Every structure is written in structure tokens, then in C-alpha cells.
mmCIF file of C-alpha atoms in Angstrom:
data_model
loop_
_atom_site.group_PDB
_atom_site.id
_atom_site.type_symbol
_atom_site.label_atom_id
_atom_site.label_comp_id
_atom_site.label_asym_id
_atom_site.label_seq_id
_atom_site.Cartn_x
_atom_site.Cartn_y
_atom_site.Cartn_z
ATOM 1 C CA UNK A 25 171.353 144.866 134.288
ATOM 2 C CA UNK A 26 167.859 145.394 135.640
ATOM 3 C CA UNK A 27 167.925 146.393 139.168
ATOM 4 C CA UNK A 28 165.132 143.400 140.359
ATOM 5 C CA UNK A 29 165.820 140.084 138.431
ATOM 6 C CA UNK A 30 163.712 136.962 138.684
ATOM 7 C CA UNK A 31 163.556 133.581 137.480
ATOM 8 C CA UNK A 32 162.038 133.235 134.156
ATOM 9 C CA UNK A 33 159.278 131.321 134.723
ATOM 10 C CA UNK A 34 156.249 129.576 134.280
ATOM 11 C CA UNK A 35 156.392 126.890 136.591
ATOM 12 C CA UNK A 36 153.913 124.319 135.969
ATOM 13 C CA UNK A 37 153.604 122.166 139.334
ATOM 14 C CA UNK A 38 150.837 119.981 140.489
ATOM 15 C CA UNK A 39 148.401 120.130 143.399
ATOM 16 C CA UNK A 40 150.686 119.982 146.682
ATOM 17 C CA UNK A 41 154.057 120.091 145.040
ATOM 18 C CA UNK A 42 156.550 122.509 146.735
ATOM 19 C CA UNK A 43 157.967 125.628 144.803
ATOM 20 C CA UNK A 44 160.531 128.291 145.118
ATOM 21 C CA UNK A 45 160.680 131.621 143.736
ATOM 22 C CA UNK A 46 164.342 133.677 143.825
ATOM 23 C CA UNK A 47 165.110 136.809 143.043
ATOM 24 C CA UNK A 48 168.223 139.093 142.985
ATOM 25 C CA UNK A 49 168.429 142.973 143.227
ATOM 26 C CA UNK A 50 171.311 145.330 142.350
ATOM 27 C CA UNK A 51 171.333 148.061 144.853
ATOM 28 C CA UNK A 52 173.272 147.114 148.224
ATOM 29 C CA UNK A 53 171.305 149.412 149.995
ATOM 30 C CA UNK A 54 167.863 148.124 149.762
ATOM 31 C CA UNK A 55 166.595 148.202 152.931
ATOM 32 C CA UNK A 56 163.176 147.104 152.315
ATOM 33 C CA UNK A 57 162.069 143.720 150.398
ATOM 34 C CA UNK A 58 158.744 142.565 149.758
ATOM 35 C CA UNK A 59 156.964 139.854 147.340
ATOM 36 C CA UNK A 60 153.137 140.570 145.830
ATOM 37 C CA UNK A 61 151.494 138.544 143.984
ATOM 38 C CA UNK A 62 149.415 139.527 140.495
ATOM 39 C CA UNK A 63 146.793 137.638 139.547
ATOM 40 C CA UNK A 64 146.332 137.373 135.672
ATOM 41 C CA UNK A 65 144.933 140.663 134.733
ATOM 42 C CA UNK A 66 144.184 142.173 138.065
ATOM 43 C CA UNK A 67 146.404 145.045 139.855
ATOM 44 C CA UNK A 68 149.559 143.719 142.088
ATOM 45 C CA UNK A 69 148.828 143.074 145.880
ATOM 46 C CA UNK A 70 150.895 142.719 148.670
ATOM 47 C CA UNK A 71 151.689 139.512 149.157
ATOM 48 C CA UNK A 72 154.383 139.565 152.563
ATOM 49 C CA UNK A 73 156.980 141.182 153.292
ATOM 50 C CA UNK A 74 160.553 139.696 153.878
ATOM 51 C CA UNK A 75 162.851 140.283 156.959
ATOM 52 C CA UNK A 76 166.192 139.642 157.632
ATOM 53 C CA UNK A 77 165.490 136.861 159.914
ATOM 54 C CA UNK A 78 163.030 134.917 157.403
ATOM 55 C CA UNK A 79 159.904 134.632 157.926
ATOM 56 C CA UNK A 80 156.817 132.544 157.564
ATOM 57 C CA UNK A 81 153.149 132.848 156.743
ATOM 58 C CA UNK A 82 151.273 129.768 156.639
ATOM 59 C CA UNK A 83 152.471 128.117 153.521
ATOM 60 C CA UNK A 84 154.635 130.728 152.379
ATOM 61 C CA UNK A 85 157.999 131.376 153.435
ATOM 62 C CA UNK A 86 160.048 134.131 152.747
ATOM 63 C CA UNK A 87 163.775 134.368 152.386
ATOM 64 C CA UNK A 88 166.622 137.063 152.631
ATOM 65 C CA UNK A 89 170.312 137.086 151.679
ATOM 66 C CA UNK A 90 171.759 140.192 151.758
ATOM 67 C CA UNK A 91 175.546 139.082 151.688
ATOM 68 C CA UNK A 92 174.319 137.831 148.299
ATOM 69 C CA UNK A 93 171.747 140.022 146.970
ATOM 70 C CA UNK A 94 169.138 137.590 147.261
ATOM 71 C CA UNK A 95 165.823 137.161 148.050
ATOM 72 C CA UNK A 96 163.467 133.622 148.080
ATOM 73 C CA UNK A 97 159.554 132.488 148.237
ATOM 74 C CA UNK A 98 158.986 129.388 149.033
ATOM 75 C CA UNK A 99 155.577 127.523 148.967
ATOM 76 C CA UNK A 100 154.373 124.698 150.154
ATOM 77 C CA UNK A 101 151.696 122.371 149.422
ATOM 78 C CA UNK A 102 150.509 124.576 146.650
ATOM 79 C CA UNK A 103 146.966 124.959 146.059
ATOM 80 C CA UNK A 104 145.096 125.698 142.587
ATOM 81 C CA UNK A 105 144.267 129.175 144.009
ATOM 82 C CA UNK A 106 147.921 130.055 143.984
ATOM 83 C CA UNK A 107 148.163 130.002 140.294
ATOM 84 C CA UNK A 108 149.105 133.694 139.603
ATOM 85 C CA UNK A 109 152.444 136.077 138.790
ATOM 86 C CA UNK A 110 154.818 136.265 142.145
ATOM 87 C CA UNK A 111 156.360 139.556 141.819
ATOM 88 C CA UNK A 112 159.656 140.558 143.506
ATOM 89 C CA UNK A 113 160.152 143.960 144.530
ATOM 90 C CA UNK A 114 162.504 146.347 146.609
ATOM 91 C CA UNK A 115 162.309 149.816 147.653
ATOM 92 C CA UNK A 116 164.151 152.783 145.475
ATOM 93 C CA UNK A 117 167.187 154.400 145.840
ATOM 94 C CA UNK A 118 164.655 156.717 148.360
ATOM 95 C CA UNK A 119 164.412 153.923 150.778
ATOM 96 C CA UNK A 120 161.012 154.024 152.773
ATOM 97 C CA UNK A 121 160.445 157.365 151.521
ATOM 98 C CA UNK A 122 160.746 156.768 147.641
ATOM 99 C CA UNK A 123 158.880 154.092 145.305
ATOM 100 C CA UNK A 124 159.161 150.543 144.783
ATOM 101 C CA UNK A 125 161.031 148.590 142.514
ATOM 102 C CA UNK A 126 159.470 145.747 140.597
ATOM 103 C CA UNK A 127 160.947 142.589 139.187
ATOM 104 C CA UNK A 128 159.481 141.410 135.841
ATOM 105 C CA UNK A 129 157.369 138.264 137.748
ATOM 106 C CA UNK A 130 157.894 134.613 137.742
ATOM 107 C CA UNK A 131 154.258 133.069 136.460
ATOM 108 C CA UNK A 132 153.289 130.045 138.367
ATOM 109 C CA UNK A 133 150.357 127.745 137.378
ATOM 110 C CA UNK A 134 148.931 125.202 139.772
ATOM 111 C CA UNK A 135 147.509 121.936 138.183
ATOM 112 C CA UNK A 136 145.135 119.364 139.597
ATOM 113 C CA UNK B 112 134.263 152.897 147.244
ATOM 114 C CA UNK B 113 137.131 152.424 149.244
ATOM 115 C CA UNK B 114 140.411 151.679 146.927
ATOM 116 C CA UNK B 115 142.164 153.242 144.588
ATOM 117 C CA UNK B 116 139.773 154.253 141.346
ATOM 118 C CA UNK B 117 141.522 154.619 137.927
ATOM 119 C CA UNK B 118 139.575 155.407 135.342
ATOM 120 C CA UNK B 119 139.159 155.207 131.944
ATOM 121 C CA UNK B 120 139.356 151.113 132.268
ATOM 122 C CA UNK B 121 140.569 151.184 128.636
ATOM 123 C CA UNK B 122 141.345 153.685 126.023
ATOM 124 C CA UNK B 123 142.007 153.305 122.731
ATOM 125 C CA UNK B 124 144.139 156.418 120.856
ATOM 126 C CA UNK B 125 145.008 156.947 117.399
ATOM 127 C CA UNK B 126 148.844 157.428 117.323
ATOM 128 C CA UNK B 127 149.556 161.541 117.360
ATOM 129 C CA UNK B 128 146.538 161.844 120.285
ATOM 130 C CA UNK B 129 146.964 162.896 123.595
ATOM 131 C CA UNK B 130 145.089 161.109 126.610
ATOM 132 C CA UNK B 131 144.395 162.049 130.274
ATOM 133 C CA UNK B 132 144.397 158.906 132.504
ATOM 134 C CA UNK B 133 142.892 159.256 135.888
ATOM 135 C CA UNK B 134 143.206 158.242 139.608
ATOM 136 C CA UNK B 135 141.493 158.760 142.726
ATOM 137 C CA UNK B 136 143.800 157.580 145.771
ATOM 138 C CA UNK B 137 142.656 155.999 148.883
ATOM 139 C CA UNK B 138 140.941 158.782 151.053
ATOM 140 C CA UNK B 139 143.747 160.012 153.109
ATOM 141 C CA UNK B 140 146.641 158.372 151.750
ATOM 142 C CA UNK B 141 149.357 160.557 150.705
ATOM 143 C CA UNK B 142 151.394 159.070 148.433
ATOM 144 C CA UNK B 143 150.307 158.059 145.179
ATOM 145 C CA UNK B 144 152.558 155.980 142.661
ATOM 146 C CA UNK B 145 152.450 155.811 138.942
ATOM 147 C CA UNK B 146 153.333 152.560 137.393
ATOM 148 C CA UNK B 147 153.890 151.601 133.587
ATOM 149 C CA UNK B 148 153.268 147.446 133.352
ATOM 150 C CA UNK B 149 153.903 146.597 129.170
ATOM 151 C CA UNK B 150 152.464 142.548 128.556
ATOM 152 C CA UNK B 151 154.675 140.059 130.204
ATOM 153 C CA UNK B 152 156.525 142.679 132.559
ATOM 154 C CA UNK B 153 156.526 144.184 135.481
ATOM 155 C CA UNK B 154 155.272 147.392 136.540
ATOM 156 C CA UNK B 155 157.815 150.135 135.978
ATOM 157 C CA UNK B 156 157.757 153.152 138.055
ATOM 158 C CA UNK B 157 157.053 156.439 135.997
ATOM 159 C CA UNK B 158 156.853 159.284 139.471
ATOM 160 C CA UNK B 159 155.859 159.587 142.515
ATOM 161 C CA UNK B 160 154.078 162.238 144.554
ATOM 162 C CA UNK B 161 153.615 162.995 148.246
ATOM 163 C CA UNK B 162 150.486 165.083 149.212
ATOM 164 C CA UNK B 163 150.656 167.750 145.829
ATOM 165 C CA UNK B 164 154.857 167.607 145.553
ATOM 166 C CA UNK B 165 155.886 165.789 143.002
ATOM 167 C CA UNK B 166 159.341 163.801 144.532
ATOM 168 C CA UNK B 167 159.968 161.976 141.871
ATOM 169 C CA UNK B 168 159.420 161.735 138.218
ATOM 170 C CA UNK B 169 162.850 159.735 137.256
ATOM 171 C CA UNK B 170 160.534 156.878 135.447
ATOM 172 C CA UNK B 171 158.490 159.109 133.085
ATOM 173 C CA UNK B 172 160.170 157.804 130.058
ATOM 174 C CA UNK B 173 160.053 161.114 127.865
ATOM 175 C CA UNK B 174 158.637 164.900 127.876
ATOM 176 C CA UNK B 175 155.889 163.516 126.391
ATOM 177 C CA UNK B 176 154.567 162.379 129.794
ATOM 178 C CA UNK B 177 153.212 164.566 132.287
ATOM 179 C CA UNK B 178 151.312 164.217 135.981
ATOM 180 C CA UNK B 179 150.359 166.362 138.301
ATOM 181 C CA UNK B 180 147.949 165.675 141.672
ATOM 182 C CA UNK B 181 147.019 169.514 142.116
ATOM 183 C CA UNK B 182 145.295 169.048 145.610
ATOM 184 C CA UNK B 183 147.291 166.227 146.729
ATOM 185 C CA UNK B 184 144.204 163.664 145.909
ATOM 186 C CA UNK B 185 142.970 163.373 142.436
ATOM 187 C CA UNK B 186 146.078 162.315 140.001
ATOM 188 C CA UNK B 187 145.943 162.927 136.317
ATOM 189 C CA UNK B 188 148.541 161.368 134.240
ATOM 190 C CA UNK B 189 148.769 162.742 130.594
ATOM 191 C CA UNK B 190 150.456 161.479 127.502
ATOM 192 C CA UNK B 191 151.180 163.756 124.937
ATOM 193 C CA UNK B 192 151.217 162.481 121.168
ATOM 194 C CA UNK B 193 150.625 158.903 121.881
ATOM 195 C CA UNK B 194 153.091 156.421 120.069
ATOM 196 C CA UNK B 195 152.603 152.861 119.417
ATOM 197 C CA UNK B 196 155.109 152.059 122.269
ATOM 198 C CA UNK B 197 152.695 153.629 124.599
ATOM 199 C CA UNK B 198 150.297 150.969 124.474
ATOM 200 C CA UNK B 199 150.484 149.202 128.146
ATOM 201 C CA UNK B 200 148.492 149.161 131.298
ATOM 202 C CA UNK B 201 149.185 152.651 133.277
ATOM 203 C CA UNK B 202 148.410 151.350 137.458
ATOM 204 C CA UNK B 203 148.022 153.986 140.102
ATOM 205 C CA UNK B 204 148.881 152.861 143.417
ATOM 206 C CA UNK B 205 148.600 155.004 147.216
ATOM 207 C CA UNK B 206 150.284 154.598 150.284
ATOM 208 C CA UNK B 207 149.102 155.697 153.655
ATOM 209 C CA UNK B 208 152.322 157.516 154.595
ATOM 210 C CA UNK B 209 155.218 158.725 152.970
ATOM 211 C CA UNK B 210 156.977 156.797 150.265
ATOM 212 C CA UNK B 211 156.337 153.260 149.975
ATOM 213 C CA UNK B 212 157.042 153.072 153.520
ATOM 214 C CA UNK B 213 156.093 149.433 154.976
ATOM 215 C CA UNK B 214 155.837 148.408 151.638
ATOM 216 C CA UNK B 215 152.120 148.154 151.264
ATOM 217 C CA UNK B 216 151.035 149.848 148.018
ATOM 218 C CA UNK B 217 147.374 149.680 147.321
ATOM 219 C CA UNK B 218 146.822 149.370 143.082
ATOM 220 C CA UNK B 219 143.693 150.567 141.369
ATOM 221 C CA UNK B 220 142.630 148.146 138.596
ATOM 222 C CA UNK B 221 145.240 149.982 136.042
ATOM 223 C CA UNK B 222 143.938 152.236 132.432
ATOM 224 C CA UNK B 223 144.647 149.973 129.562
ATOM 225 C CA UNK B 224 145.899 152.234 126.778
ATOM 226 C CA UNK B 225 146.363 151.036 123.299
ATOM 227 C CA UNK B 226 147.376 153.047 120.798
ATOM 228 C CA UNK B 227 146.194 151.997 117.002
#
């Protein structure tokens, strides 16, 4: 079992349409969770990261379970320019101090 | 300029060669992250270094693969006798502080390696 899973993907929604993202991750003692986004051949950026409490930026809301092992990105009112490769990713088995763990991606395409 | 700078862009190796990929981290920044990403995945981590130590190299998938950052700046990551299955885009990435810390990793523009 891969230690970040995702949902397969693509998702092909229209202009506005809401859209979630979910992810599980194997190792109960992830402390640190984060989504970045990847546009199509460009490097991975940082996208926000997710807290225990939720939280919220702009359109984007992030999600965390950790009872479950699971982690969530929703967006609203998508826009063309969110067309890209949401990436799910958690910290290592060093915690702050060690990498990060990517998940494989879940492609979404925006249409007009 | 002011991110991370991989170079070369793109290499293409005969199978049997050995290549030198290159990165040059964030002024200041001292860790630096090698990442494997094969087409349609994800980036897999390959090692990790803080300043010149090398903390972790649990990812570099054989003997074959090598890095070092000598002066805790410049990284070089070297593949040995390049195989077919080496073909992907190699990504640096640097974070200001130890480890991956608030989760912010800054990615150069990646070396994409084919091997014929």
C-alpha cells in the first residue's frame, strides 16, 4: 500500500462547478499535511496547508481527519485557471525535520 | 535568479552512460530535497540533505545513484550506468530550515532524463 493515496482522477467539471479532492495516508503519525498543486509540466508548488481545525482560503477549503486517515480539498466555483494536478502530500517518518511524502495527483481540468 | 536552478533542462543518455544532474538551492536555504517524478506520478523522494549532511538517502532506488552537496549549496545528483527505467523528471527542491519544516518546499523546474 502506498503511504499517500489519492483519487484516481481526471475530473472533468465545468466553469463554477464545485469539486473535492480526498486523500488517505498510512502513517498515524503524520503530523504535518499539506496539498500543492502541479501545473502540467511545471515543478509542484505549495498550494495550502491543512490544519486540524480545517481551514479555508478563498475558494479552497481544506480538510483533516485524522481518526480516519484522511485528508480533503474542496473547491468552489472553479475557474479555468484551476485546471492542473492537486497533489496530496504528508511529511516523512522524520516529521518536520525529514522530507515530504507525495501522493500520485488527482488531474483536474476546468471547462468553459 | 532567485529559485531553485536545475540544470541540464533535459538530457538524453544512451543506456550504460552515466549523467551528473545539477541544482543550485535557494541562497540560504538549507535543506535541499531530491525528488524522482516518472509520467503520470508523483514525485518520489530519492534523499535529503541538511547544510552538507546527507540525512537521508532511503529513496535512492539502487547503488547506482549517488548525491552529494559538498558545501552545503550546490547539489549534484549522479546516475551511474543509466537504464531505461531511469528515464523520468529528477526535481530539486530547498527549504529554508530544517527538513520540510512548514511544509513549503520550493521546486526548480526538474532535469528531464531519458535514456534511449
Amino acid at each position: 500500500r502506498k503511504e499517500v493515496e489519492q483519487d484516481p482522477g481526471p475530473f472533468n467539471v465545468p466553469e463554477g462547478a464545485t469539486v473535492a479532492f480526498n486523500c488517505t495516508y498510512s502513517n498515524s503519525a503524520s503530523q504535518s499535511f499539506f496539498w500543492y498543486r502541479q501545473d502540467c509540466r511545471k515543478e509542484p508548488k505549495l498550494l495550502m496547508s491543512v490544519y486540524s481545525s480545517g481551514n479555508e482560503d478563498g475558494r479552497f477549503t481544506a480538510q483533516l481527519n485524522r481518526a480516519s486517515q484522511y485528508i480533503s480539498l474542496l473547491i468552489r466555483d472553479s475557474k479555468l485557471s484551476d485546471s492542473a494536478t492537486y497533489l496530496c502530500v504528508v511529511n516523512g517518518y522524520g516529521g518536520s525535520q525529514g522530507n515530504l511524502i507525495f501522493g500520485k495527483g488527482t488531474k483536474l481540468s476546468v471547462k468553459p | 535568479g532567485a529559485g531553485v536552478s536545475q540544470s541540464p533542462r533535459y538530457k538524453v543518455a544512451k543506456r550504460g552512460q552515466d549523467v551528473a544532474l545539477r541544482c543550485d538551492p535557494i541562497s540560504g536555504h538549507v535543506s535541499l530535497f531530491w525528488y524522482q517524478q516518472a509520467l503520470g506520478q508523483g514525485p518520489e523522494f530519492l534523499t535529503y540533505f541538511q547544510n552538507e549532511a546527507q540525512l537521508d538517502k532511503s529513496g535512492l532506488p539502487s547503488d547506482r545513484f549517488f548525491a552529494e552537496r559538498p558545501e552545503g549549496s550546490v547539489s549534484t545528483l549522479k546516475i551511474q550506468r543509466t537504464q531505461q527505467e531511469d528515464s523520468a523528471v529528477y526535481l530539486c527542491a530547498s527549504s529554508l530550515g530544517g527538513g520540510s519544516g512548514t511544509g513549503e518546499l520550493f521546486f526548480g523546474e526538474g532535469s528531464r532524463l531519458t535514456v534511449l
